[in-house]
């Protein structure tokens, strides 16, 4: 992808929320991380989220996160945007992670709504203002009430959009009316935060998707995003339908970090599918469901590869 295309959006258009590869004994596998990042970019990603939810950020030490930001930035810098997952439910901790991400060479940061605390909307604004003031990195806000416990109100998004460092929204609350208002009334780049909603969100004007399933079907997602951006909705709709069983395989039976790693291992992209507690490997019934969806997509993986 040409440099001009990368620069056309501050965070890219096809952004994969990367898994964090681990060694068999649970250590971060930085070599596998670099290999995966490079492959994703070569296959069509113009942005990567490092240490987000799918990257098992909750189980990573701060030093591991900073090292991951640095490794991915050194591997794909200049070819794709490196977006550091810096958000926590502790504002001063998020501030510290923003500074670490900038120091490590990230291009931007993904900052989630403070989770568990259930702050008021005024508290949400104060949190994002504090994080934005901590570094020069642009911010993609991550609105995911299913994990955070609260939504970001649309009026709050209007206020946050006035912050010159807040450039984008990853919307994962599946509220088309709310996202329509944000698209119509702000200059934010909006990204689908649910893989299966990439097409309808882009029809309304979204910039692209932050995807988990793009790990395993990067080329197809690249084609979907490009077709939708070009207004070729017949082609985009066809790809959307083709991707549906893949998205179901990755996103509906077990956590995306687990399923993505299992499929990446079967594809020979990462050496093992290890996850950190409290995540655990899938049982046989769970994997049967994943494999059945992949078979529907025409993908043939035998159980002995899992």
CSV table of N, CA and C in Angstrom, one decimal, residues 175-301:
chain,number,residue,atom,x,y,z
A,175,UNK,N,-25.0,0.5,18.0
A,175,UNK,CA,-26.1,1.4,18.0
A,175,UNK,C,-26.0,2.3,16.8
A,176,UNK,N,-26.7,1.8,15.7
A,176,UNK,CA,-26.5,2.5,14.4
A,176,UNK,C,-27.0,4.0,14.5
A,177,UNK,N,-28.1,4.2,15.3
A,177,UNK,CA,-28.6,5.6,15.4
A,177,UNK,C,-27.5,6.5,16.0
A,178,UNK,N,-26.9,6.0,17.1
A,178,UNK,CA,-25.9,6.8,17.8
A,178,UNK,C,-24.7,7.0,16.9
A,179,UNK,N,-24.2,6.0,16.2
A,179,UNK,CA,-23.0,6.2,15.3
A,179,UNK,C,-23.4,7.1,14.1
A,180,UNK,N,-24.6,7.1,13.7
A,180,UNK,CA,-25.0,8.0,12.6
A,180,UNK,C,-24.9,9.4,13.1
A,181,UNK,N,-25.3,9.7,14.3
A,181,UNK,CA,-25.2,11.1,14.8
A,181,UNK,C,-23.8,11.5,14.9
A,182,UNK,N,-22.9,10.6,15.4
A,182,UNK,CA,-21.5,11.0,15.5
A,182,UNK,C,-20.9,11.3,14.1
A,183,UNK,N,-21.2,10.4,13.1
A,183,UNK,CA,-20.8,10.7,11.8
A,183,UNK,C,-21.3,12.0,11.2
A,184,UNK,N,-22.5,12.3,11.5
A,184,UNK,CA,-23.2,13.5,10.9
A,184,UNK,C,-22.7,14.8,11.6
A,185,UNK,N,-22.3,14.7,12.8
A,185,UNK,CA,-22.1,15.9,13.6
A,185,UNK,C,-20.6,16.2,14.1
A,186,UNK,N,-19.7,15.3,13.7
A,186,UNK,CA,-18.3,15.4,14.1
A,186,UNK,C,-17.4,15.1,12.9
A,187,UNK,N,-16.2,15.4,13.0
A,187,UNK,CA,-15.2,15.1,12.0
A,187,UNK,C,-14.4,13.8,12.4
A,188,UNK,N,-14.9,13.1,13.4
A,188,UNK,CA,-14.1,11.9,13.8
A,188,UNK,C,-14.1,10.8,12.8
A,189,UNK,N,-13.0,10.1,12.6
A,189,UNK,CA,-13.0,8.9,11.8
A,189,UNK,C,-13.6,7.8,12.7
A,190,UNK,N,-14.7,7.2,12.2
A,190,UNK,CA,-15.4,6.2,13.0
A,190,UNK,C,-15.0,4.8,12.4
A,191,UNK,N,-14.7,3.9,13.3
A,191,UNK,CA,-14.4,2.5,12.9
A,191,UNK,C,-15.4,1.5,13.6
A,192,UNK,N,-15.8,0.6,12.8
A,192,UNK,CA,-16.6,-0.5,13.3
A,192,UNK,C,-15.8,-1.3,14.3
A,193,UNK,N,-16.3,-1.5,15.5
A,193,UNK,CA,-15.7,-2.3,16.5
A,193,UNK,C,-16.2,-3.7,16.6
A,194,UNK,N,-17.2,-4.0,15.7
A,194,UNK,CA,-17.7,-5.4,15.5
A,194,UNK,C,-17.5,-5.8,14.1
A,195,UNK,N,-16.7,-6.9,13.9
A,195,UNK,CA,-16.3,-7.3,12.6
A,195,UNK,C,-17.5,-7.4,11.6
A,196,UNK,N,-18.6,-8.0,12.1
A,196,UNK,CA,-19.8,-8.2,11.2
A,196,UNK,C,-20.5,-6.9,10.8
A,197,UNK,N,-20.2,-5.8,11.4
A,197,UNK,CA,-20.9,-4.5,11.1
A,197,UNK,C,-20.0,-3.6,10.2
A,198,UNK,N,-18.9,-4.1,9.7
A,198,UNK,CA,-18.0,-3.3,8.9
A,198,UNK,C,-18.8,-2.7,7.7
A,199,UNK,N,-19.5,-3.5,7.0
A,199,UNK,CA,-20.2,-3.0,5.8
A,199,UNK,C,-21.3,-1.9,6.1
A,200,UNK,N,-22.2,-2.2,7.0
A,200,UNK,CA,-23.2,-1.1,7.3
A,200,UNK,C,-22.6,0.1,7.9
A,201,UNK,N,-21.6,0.0,8.7
A,201,UNK,CA,-21.0,1.2,9.3
A,201,UNK,C,-20.3,2.0,8.2
A,202,UNK,N,-19.6,1.3,7.2
A,202,UNK,CA,-18.9,2.0,6.1
A,202,UNK,C,-19.9,2.6,5.1
A,203,UNK,N,-21.1,2.0,4.9
A,203,UNK,CA,-22.1,2.6,4.1
A,203,UNK,C,-22.5,3.9,4.6
A,204,UNK,N,-22.5,4.1,5.9
A,204,UNK,CA,-22.9,5.3,6.6
A,204,UNK,C,-21.8,6.3,6.6
A,205,UNK,N,-20.6,5.9,6.2
A,205,UNK,CA,-19.4,6.8,6.2
A,205,UNK,C,-18.3,6.5,7.1
A,206,UNK,N,-18.3,5.4,7.8
A,206,UNK,CA,-17.2,5.0,8.7
A,206,UNK,C,-15.9,4.9,7.9
A,207,UNK,N,-14.8,5.1,8.6
A,207,UNK,CA,-13.4,5.0,7.9
A,207,UNK,C,-13.0,3.6,7.6
A,208,UNK,N,-13.5,2.6,8.5
A,208,UNK,CA,-13.0,1.3,8.3
A,208,UNK,C,-13.4,0.4,9.5
A,209,UNK,N,-12.5,-0.5,9.9
A,209,UNK,CA,-12.9,-1.5,10.9
A,209,UNK,C,-11.6,-1.7,11.8
A,210,UNK,N,-11.8,-1.9,13.1
A,210,UNK,CA,-10.8,-2.5,14.0
A,210,UNK,C,-11.2,-3.9,14.2
A,211,UNK,N,-10.5,-4.8,13.7
A,211,UNK,CA,-11.0,-6.2,13.5
A,211,UNK,C,-10.1,-7.2,14.2
A,212,UNK,N,-10.8,-8.3,14.7
A,212,UNK,CA,-10.1,-9.5,15.2
A,212,UNK,C,-10.0,-10.5,14.1
A,213,UNK,N,-11.2,-10.7,13.4
A,213,UNK,CA,-11.2,-11.7,12.3
A,213,UNK,C,-10.2,-11.4,11.2
A,214,UNK,N,-9.8,-10.2,11.0
A,214,UNK,CA,-8.9,-9.8,9.9
A,214,UNK,C,-7.5,-10.5,10.2
A,215,UNK,N,-7.2,-11.0,11.4
A,215,UNK,CA,-6.0,-11.8,11.6
A,215,UNK,C,-6.0,-12.9,10.6
A,216,UNK,N,-7.1,-13.6,10.4
A,216,UNK,CA,-7.1,-14.9,9.6
A,216,UNK,C,-7.7,-14.7,8.2
A,217,UNK,N,-8.2,-13.6,7.9
A,217,UNK,CA,-8.8,-13.3,6.5
A,217,UNK,C,-8.4,-11.9,6.1
A,218,UNK,N,-7.2,-11.6,6.2
A,218,UNK,CA,-6.8,-10.2,6.0
A,218,UNK,C,-7.1,-9.7,4.6
A,219,UNK,N,-6.8,-10.5,3.6
A,219,UNK,CA,-7.0,-10.1,2.2
A,219,UNK,C,-8.5,-9.9,1.9
A,220,UNK,N,-9.4,-10.7,2.5
A,220,UNK,CA,-10.8,-10.5,2.2
A,220,UNK,C,-11.3,-9.2,2.9
A,221,UNK,N,-10.8,-9.0,4.1
A,221,UNK,CA,-11.2,-7.7,4.8
A,221,UNK,C,-10.7,-6.5,4.1
A,222,UNK,N,-9.5,-6.6,3.5
A,222,UNK,CA,-8.9,-5.5,2.7
A,222,UNK,C,-9.8,-5.2,1.5
A,223,UNK,N,-10.2,-6.3,0.9
A,223,UNK,CA,-11.1,-6.1,-0.3
A,223,UNK,C,-12.5,-5.5,0.1
A,224,UNK,N,-13.0,-6.0,1.2
A,224,UNK,CA,-14.3,-5.4,1.7
A,224,UNK,C,-14.2,-3.9,2.0
A,225,UNK,N,-13.2,-3.6,2.7
A,225,UNK,CA,-13.0,-2.1,3.1
A,225,UNK,C,-12.8,-1.3,1.9
A,226,UNK,N,-12.0,-1.8,0.9
A,226,UNK,CA,-11.7,-1.0,-0.3
A,226,UNK,C,-12.9,-0.9,-1.1
A,227,UNK,N,-13.7,-2.0,-1.3
A,227,UNK,CA,-14.9,-1.9,-2.1
A,227,UNK,C,-15.9,-0.9,-1.5
A,228,UNK,N,-16.1,-1.0,-0.2
A,228,UNK,CA,-17.0,-0.1,0.5
A,228,UNK,C,-16.6,1.3,0.4
A,229,UNK,N,-15.3,1.6,0.5
A,229,UNK,CA,-14.8,3.0,0.4
A,229,UNK,C,-15.0,3.5,-1.0
A,230,UNK,N,-14.9,2.6,-2.0
A,230,UNK,CA,-15.1,3.0,-3.4
A,230,UNK,C,-16.5,3.1,-3.8
A,231,UNK,N,-17.5,2.7,-2.9
A,231,UNK,CA,-18.9,2.7,-3.2
A,231,UNK,C,-19.3,1.6,-4.1
A,232,UNK,N,-18.5,0.5,-4.2
A,232,UNK,CA,-18.8,-0.7,-4.9
A,232,UNK,C,-19.5,-1.6,-3.9
A,233,UNK,N,-20.8,-1.3,-3.7
A,233,UNK,CA,-21.5,-2.1,-2.6
A,233,UNK,C,-22.0,-3.4,-3.0
A,234,UNK,N,-22.1,-3.7,-4.3
A,234,UNK,CA,-22.4,-5.1,-4.8
A,234,UNK,C,-21.2,-6.0,-4.4
A,235,UNK,N,-20.0,-5.5,-4.7
A,235,UNK,CA,-18.8,-6.3,-4.4
A,235,UNK,C,-18.7,-6.4,-2.9
A,236,UNK,N,-18.8,-5.3,-2.2
A,236,UNK,CA,-18.7,-5.3,-0.7
A,236,UNK,C,-19.7,-6.2,-0.1
A,237,UNK,N,-20.9,-6.2,-0.6
A,237,UNK,CA,-21.9,-7.1,0.0
A,237,UNK,C,-21.6,-8.6,-0.2
A,238,UNK,N,-21.1,-8.9,-1.4
A,238,UNK,CA,-20.7,-10.3,-1.7
A,238,UNK,C,-19.6,-10.8,-0.7
A,239,UNK,N,-18.6,-9.9,-0.5
A,239,UNK,CA,-17.5,-10.3,0.4
A,239,UNK,C,-18.0,-10.3,1.9
A,240,UNK,N,-18.9,-9.4,2.2
A,240,UNK,CA,-19.5,-9.5,3.5
A,240,UNK,C,-20.2,-10.8,3.8
A,241,UNK,N,-20.9,-11.3,2.9
A,241,UNK,CA,-21.6,-12.6,3.0
A,241,UNK,C,-20.5,-13.7,3.1
A,242,UNK,N,-19.5,-13.7,2.3
A,242,UNK,CA,-18.5,-14.7,2.3
A,242,UNK,C,-17.7,-14.7,3.7
A,243,UNK,N,-17.6,-13.6,4.3
A,243,UNK,CA,-16.8,-13.5,5.5
A,243,UNK,C,-17.7,-13.9,6.7
A,244,UNK,N,-19.0,-13.9,6.6
A,244,UNK,CA,-19.9,-14.1,7.7
A,244,UNK,C,-19.5,-15.3,8.5
A,245,UNK,N,-19.4,-16.5,7.9
A,245,UNK,CA,-19.0,-17.7,8.8
A,245,UNK,C,-17.6,-17.6,9.4
A,246,UNK,N,-16.7,-16.9,8.8
A,246,UNK,CA,-15.4,-16.7,9.4
A,246,UNK,C,-15.5,-15.8,10.6
A,247,UNK,N,-16.3,-14.7,10.5
A,247,UNK,CA,-16.5,-13.8,11.6
A,247,UNK,C,-17.2,-14.6,12.8
A,248,UNK,N,-18.2,-15.4,12.4
A,248,UNK,CA,-18.8,-16.2,13.5
A,248,UNK,C,-17.8,-17.2,14.1
A,249,UNK,N,-17.0,-17.8,13.4
A,249,UNK,CA,-16.0,-18.7,13.9
A,249,UNK,C,-15.1,-18.0,14.9
A,250,UNK,N,-14.7,-16.8,14.6
A,250,UNK,CA,-13.7,-16.1,15.4
A,250,UNK,C,-14.4,-15.4,16.6
A,251,UNK,N,-15.6,-14.9,16.5
A,251,UNK,CA,-16.2,-14.0,17.4
A,251,UNK,C,-17.3,-14.5,18.3
A,252,UNK,N,-17.9,-15.7,18.0
A,252,UNK,CA,-19.1,-16.0,18.7
A,252,UNK,C,-19.1,-17.2,19.7
A,253,UNK,N,-18.1,-18.0,19.6
A,253,UNK,CA,-18.1,-19.2,20.4
A,253,UNK,C,-17.2,-19.1,21.7
A,254,UNK,N,-16.1,-18.5,21.5
A,254,UNK,CA,-15.1,-18.3,22.6
A,254,UNK,C,-14.5,-16.9,22.4
A,255,UNK,N,-13.8,-16.4,23.4
A,255,UNK,CA,-13.2,-15.1,23.2
A,255,UNK,C,-12.3,-15.0,22.0
A,256,UNK,N,-12.3,-13.8,21.3
A,256,UNK,CA,-11.6,-13.7,20.1
A,256,UNK,C,-10.1,-13.9,20.2
A,257,UNK,N,-9.5,-13.6,21.3
A,257,UNK,CA,-8.1,-13.8,21.5
A,257,UNK,C,-7.8,-15.3,21.4
A,258,UNK,N,-8.7,-16.1,21.9
A,258,UNK,CA,-8.5,-17.6,21.9
A,258,UNK,C,-8.7,-18.1,20.5
A,259,UNK,N,-9.8,-17.8,19.9
A,259,UNK,CA,-10.1,-18.4,18.6
A,259,UNK,C,-9.1,-17.9,17.5
A,260,UNK,N,-8.8,-16.6,17.6
A,260,UNK,CA,-7.8,-16.1,16.6
A,260,UNK,C,-6.5,-16.8,16.7
A,261,UNK,N,-6.0,-17.0,17.9
A,261,UNK,CA,-4.8,-17.8,18.1
A,261,UNK,C,-4.9,-19.2,17.6
A,262,UNK,N,-6.0,-19.9,17.9
A,262,UNK,CA,-6.1,-21.2,17.4
A,262,UNK,C,-6.1,-21.3,15.9
A,263,UNK,N,-6.8,-20.4,15.2
A,263,UNK,CA,-6.8,-20.4,13.8
A,263,UNK,C,-5.4,-20.0,13.2
A,264,UNK,N,-4.8,-19.0,13.8
A,264,UNK,CA,-3.5,-18.6,13.4
A,264,UNK,C,-2.5,-19.7,13.5
A,265,UNK,N,-2.6,-20.5,14.6
A,265,UNK,CA,-1.7,-21.7,14.7
A,265,UNK,C,-2.0,-22.7,13.6
A,266,UNK,N,-3.3,-22.9,13.3
A,266,UNK,CA,-3.6,-23.9,12.3
A,266,UNK,C,-3.2,-23.4,10.9
A,267,UNK,N,-3.1,-22.1,10.7
A,267,UNK,CA,-2.6,-21.6,9.5
A,267,UNK,C,-1.1,-21.5,9.4
A,268,UNK,N,-0.4,-21.9,10.5
A,268,UNK,CA,1.0,-21.9,10.5
A,268,UNK,C,1.7,-20.5,10.7
A,269,UNK,N,0.9,-19.5,11.2
A,269,UNK,CA,1.4,-18.2,11.4
A,269,UNK,C,2.1,-18.0,12.7
A,270,UNK,N,1.5,-18.6,13.8
A,270,UNK,CA,2.2,-18.5,15.1
A,270,UNK,C,2.5,-19.9,15.6
A,271,UNK,N,3.5,-20.1,16.4
A,271,UNK,CA,3.9,-21.4,16.7
A,271,UNK,C,3.0,-22.1,17.7
A,272,UNK,N,2.3,-21.4,18.5
A,272,UNK,CA,1.4,-22.1,19.4
A,272,UNK,C,0.2,-21.1,19.8
A,273,UNK,N,-0.8,-21.6,20.4
A,273,UNK,CA,-2.0,-20.8,20.7
A,273,UNK,C,-2.1,-20.5,22.2
A,274,UNK,N,-1.0,-20.4,22.9
A,274,UNK,CA,-1.1,-20.2,24.3
A,274,UNK,C,-1.7,-18.9,24.7
A,275,UNK,N,-2.5,-18.9,25.7
A,275,UNK,CA,-3.1,-17.7,26.3
A,275,UNK,C,-2.8,-17.7,27.8
A,276,UNK,N,-3.0,-16.5,28.4
A,276,UNK,CA,-2.8,-16.4,29.8
A,276,UNK,C,-4.1,-16.4,30.6
A,277,UNK,N,-4.1,-17.0,31.8
A,277,UNK,CA,-5.2,-17.0,32.6
A,277,UNK,C,-5.7,-15.6,32.9
A,278,UNK,N,-7.0,-15.3,33.0
A,278,UNK,CA,-8.1,-16.3,33.1
A,278,UNK,C,-8.5,-16.9,31.8
A,279,UNK,N,-8.0,-16.6,30.7
A,279,UNK,CA,-8.3,-17.3,29.4
A,279,UNK,C,-7.7,-18.7,29.4
A,280,UNK,N,-8.4,-19.6,28.8
A,280,UNK,CA,-7.9,-21.0,28.8
A,280,UNK,C,-8.1,-21.5,27.3
A,281,UNK,N,-7.5,-22.6,27.0
A,281,UNK,CA,-7.6,-23.2,25.7
A,281,UNK,C,-9.1,-23.7,25.5
A,282,UNK,N,-9.6,-23.7,24.3
A,282,UNK,CA,-10.9,-24.2,24.1
A,282,UNK,C,-11.0,-25.7,24.3
A,283,UNK,N,-12.2,-26.2,24.7
A,283,UNK,CA,-12.4,-27.6,24.8
A,283,UNK,C,-12.8,-28.1,23.4
A,284,UNK,N,-13.0,-29.4,23.3
A,284,UNK,CA,-13.3,-30.1,22.0
A,284,UNK,C,-14.6,-29.6,21.4
A,285,UNK,N,-15.6,-29.4,22.2
A,285,UNK,CA,-16.9,-29.0,21.7
A,285,UNK,C,-16.8,-27.5,21.2
A,286,UNK,N,-16.1,-26.7,21.9
A,286,UNK,CA,-15.9,-25.3,21.4
A,286,UNK,C,-15.2,-25.3,20.1
A,287,UNK,N,-14.1,-26.1,20.0
A,287,UNK,CA,-13.4,-26.1,18.7
A,287,UNK,C,-14.2,-26.7,17.6
A,288,UNK,N,-15.0,-27.7,17.9
A,288,UNK,CA,-15.9,-28.2,16.8
A,288,UNK,C,-16.8,-27.1,16.3
A,289,UNK,N,-17.3,-26.2,17.1
A,289,UNK,CA,-18.2,-25.1,16.6
A,289,UNK,C,-17.4,-24.2,15.8
A,290,UNK,N,-16.2,-23.9,16.2
A,290,UNK,CA,-15.3,-23.0,15.4
A,290,UNK,C,-15.0,-23.6,14.0
A,291,UNK,N,-14.6,-24.9,14.0
A,291,UNK,CA,-14.3,-25.6,12.8
A,291,UNK,C,-15.5,-25.7,11.9
A,292,UNK,N,-16.7,-25.9,12.4
A,292,UNK,CA,-17.9,-26.0,11.6
A,292,UNK,C,-18.1,-24.7,10.9
A,293,UNK,N,-18.0,-23.6,11.5
A,293,UNK,CA,-18.1,-22.3,10.8
A,293,UNK,C,-17.1,-22.1,9.7
A,294,UNK,N,-15.9,-22.5,10.0
A,294,UNK,CA,-14.8,-22.4,9.0
A,294,UNK,C,-15.1,-23.3,7.8
A,295,UNK,N,-15.6,-24.5,8.1
A,295,UNK,CA,-16.0,-25.4,7.0
A,295,UNK,C,-17.0,-24.8,6.1
A,296,UNK,N,-18.0,-24.1,6.8
A,296,UNK,CA,-19.0,-23.4,6.0
A,296,UNK,C,-18.4,-22.4,5.1
A,297,UNK,N,-17.3,-21.8,5.5
A,297,UNK,CA,-16.6,-20.8,4.7
A,297,UNK,C,-15.7,-21.4,3.6
A,298,UNK,N,-15.7,-22.8,3.6
A,298,UNK,CA,-14.8,-23.5,2.7
A,298,UNK,C,-13.4,-23.7,3.2
A,299,UNK,N,-13.2,-23.5,4.4
A,299,UNK,CA,-11.8,-23.7,5.0
A,299,UNK,C,-11.8,-25.1,5.6
A,300,UNK,N,-10.8,-25.9,5.3
A,300,UNK,CA,-10.7,-27.3,5.7
A,300,UNK,C,-9.5,-27.4,6.7
A,301,UNK,N,-9.9,-27.5,8.0
A,301,UNK,CA,-8.8,-27.7,9.0
A,301,UNK,C,-9.2,-29.0,9.7
